[in-house]
């Protein structure tokens, strides 16, 4: 009896096929026993658990980060949230930076406390104070979440010092979406898990929303159980786009590093610019940490103008090249005034808690734009006398 099945027709394509299958079949009972019951054979089971396109991109992501294992998710937030849900339980205490990504901060302030997790928040602007706080809490902590560079000011954390004061048993998670390898290797400096929004540099084309967790195999295995159970998964096409992006990841990062430094240097010499926050500049508050931890400073340049929120908005409106949008690592140059896009619902006290001035502009350079054109555009927008 022959069954009506279509076999994979080619097995010699250079680029692996994109798997878009909701489910996977078993040939017969023997196959079920080895593939499903005993798991002695690599075989698909069901689309929520994994597919070969994910597995391929996860292997590549592990090589990129120097990690034991990686998982992809439907978004950066899905990766972050699933990690916390998997590793925390009621009664656990965790420490987090006040300067975390806004939605991550929402998870800390609005979601995890509902489930009995106690969240301690500290600013990372003063490195020593942050490390002292970790030392005080150390033995009571289950997990420390870090994010570096932070947005919008590109603040860094002395992650090795944090590891030193909390000891080996506290889990350290690190969101380094702003500095993926090769700019920063979180796992080499004491982090157990590195997390990324692959929507940003890793995806690199502004056309996917995806997330990644890489790191210690025992922790990744726990997180995978939660991904299997709760389903925050990317599909095969998203995984394939991410795989293709990784071929050019190093090239794009190298270009972002060059563009970012050029623009940061230009801006810091302009009279209308009050401050520039770029870790590659000596006057960045965490320049010394950058020297220790970063191999490049990326394509996001944040600066404050001398002027009011409205004057600053008029400057942004005068720019011709950037799209006004909240993203980075995309082909196009994007610009956002922090208090008008990301933090528009924050009042003065909330802005104060994260040190964001109303004249703050975050410019995310796009690798398809010529950096000289962008600088010329900044010049005309700064020098215009409205
Ligand atoms: C964008 C971003 C996230 C969230 O990622 P999504 O893919 O948008 O869910 C988390 N952390 C940082 C630092 C980010 O920039």
mmCIF file with all atom_site columns, N, CA, C and O in Angstrom, residues 17 79 83 237 242 260 295 316 372:
data_model
loop_
_atom_site.group_PDB
_atom_site.id
_atom_site.type_symbol
_atom_site.label_atom_id
_atom_site.label_alt_id
_atom_site.label_comp_id
_atom_site.label_asym_id
_atom_site.label_entity_id
_atom_site.label_seq_id
_atom_site.pdbx_PDB_ins_code
_atom_site.Cartn_x
_atom_site.Cartn_y
_atom_site.Cartn_z
_atom_site.occupancy
_atom_site.B_iso_or_equiv
_atom_site.pdbx_formal_charge
_atom_site.auth_seq_id
_atom_site.auth_comp_id
_atom_site.auth_asym_id
_atom_site.auth_atom_id
_atom_site.pdbx_PDB_model_num
ATOM 1  N N  . UNK A 1 17  ? 15.511 25.284 2.137  1.00 0.00 ? 17  UNK A N  1
ATOM 2  C CA . UNK A 1 17  ? 14.157 25.758 1.875  1.00 0.00 ? 17  UNK A CA 1
ATOM 3  C C  . UNK A 1 17  ? 13.558 26.452 3.096  1.00 0.00 ? 17  UNK A C  1
ATOM 4  O O  . UNK A 1 17  ? 14.030 26.270 4.218  1.00 0.00 ? 17  UNK A O  1
ATOM 5  N N  . UNK A 1 79  ? 10.487 37.435 23.426 1.00 0.00 ? 79  UNK A N  1
ATOM 6  C CA . UNK A 1 79  ? 11.697 36.777 23.937 1.00 0.00 ? 79  UNK A CA 1
ATOM 7  C C  . UNK A 1 79  ? 11.935 37.175 25.390 1.00 0.00 ? 79  UNK A C  1
ATOM 8  O O  . UNK A 1 79  ? 12.212 36.332 26.259 1.00 0.00 ? 79  UNK A O  1
ATOM 9  N N  . UNK A 1 83  ? 11.200 34.754 28.755 1.00 0.00 ? 83  UNK A N  1
ATOM 10 C CA . UNK A 1 83  ? 12.348 34.472 29.626 1.00 0.00 ? 83  UNK A CA 1
ATOM 11 C C  . UNK A 1 83  ? 11.996 34.723 31.089 1.00 0.00 ? 83  UNK A C  1
ATOM 12 O O  . UNK A 1 83  ? 12.252 33.888 31.964 1.00 0.00 ? 83  UNK A O  1
ATOM 13 N N  . UNK A 1 237 ? 8.842  32.008 7.415  1.00 0.00 ? 237 UNK A N  1
ATOM 14 C CA . UNK A 1 237 ? 9.289  33.122 6.573  1.00 0.00 ? 237 UNK A CA 1
ATOM 15 C C  . UNK A 1 237 ? 10.081 34.149 7.356  1.00 0.00 ? 237 UNK A C  1
ATOM 16 O O  . UNK A 1 237 ? 11.077 34.676 6.873  1.00 0.00 ? 237 UNK A O  1
ATOM 17 N N  . UNK A 1 242 ? 15.388 36.391 8.665  1.00 0.00 ? 242 UNK A N  1
ATOM 18 C CA . UNK A 1 242 ? 16.443 36.622 9.651  1.00 0.00 ? 242 UNK A CA 1
ATOM 19 C C  . UNK A 1 242 ? 17.726 35.887 9.235  1.00 0.00 ? 242 UNK A C  1
ATOM 20 O O  . UNK A 1 242 ? 18.822 36.433 9.339  1.00 0.00 ? 242 UNK A O  1
ATOM 21 N N  . UNK A 1 260 ? 27.832 56.216 12.526 1.00 0.00 ? 260 UNK A N  1
ATOM 22 C CA . UNK A 1 260 ? 27.499 56.770 13.842 1.00 0.00 ? 260 UNK A CA 1
ATOM 23 C C  . UNK A 1 260 ? 28.596 57.691 14.350 1.00 0.00 ? 260 UNK A C  1
ATOM 24 O O  . UNK A 1 260 ? 28.325 58.807 14.810 1.00 0.00 ? 260 UNK A O  1
ATOM 25 N N  . UNK A 1 295 ? 33.126 46.904 20.977 1.00 0.00 ? 295 UNK A N  1
ATOM 26 C CA . UNK A 1 295 ? 34.063 46.863 19.852 1.00 0.00 ? 295 UNK A CA 1
ATOM 27 C C  . UNK A 1 295 ? 33.640 47.820 18.754 1.00 0.00 ? 295 UNK A C  1
ATOM 28 O O  . UNK A 1 295 ? 34.264 47.897 17.708 1.00 0.00 ? 295 UNK A O  1
ATOM 29 N N  . UNK A 1 316 ? 13.354 68.848 13.835 1.00 0.00 ? 316 UNK A N  1
ATOM 30 C CA . UNK A 1 316 ? 13.087 67.497 13.297 1.00 0.00 ? 316 UNK A CA 1
ATOM 31 C C  . UNK A 1 316 ? 12.245 67.609 12.021 1.00 0.00 ? 316 UNK A C  1
ATOM 32 O O  . UNK A 1 316 ? 12.506 66.927 11.026 1.00 0.00 ? 316 UNK A O  1
ATOM 33 N N  . UNK A 1 372 ? 27.454 61.542 4.345  1.00 0.00 ? 372 UNK A N  1
ATOM 34 C CA . UNK A 1 372 ? 27.694 62.963 4.037  1.00 0.00 ? 372 UNK A CA 1
ATOM 35 C C  . UNK A 1 372 ? 26.383 63.683 3.734  1.00 0.00 ? 372 UNK A C  1
ATOM 36 O O  . UNK A 1 372 ? 26.199 64.839 4.105  1.00 0.00 ? 372 UNK A O  1
#
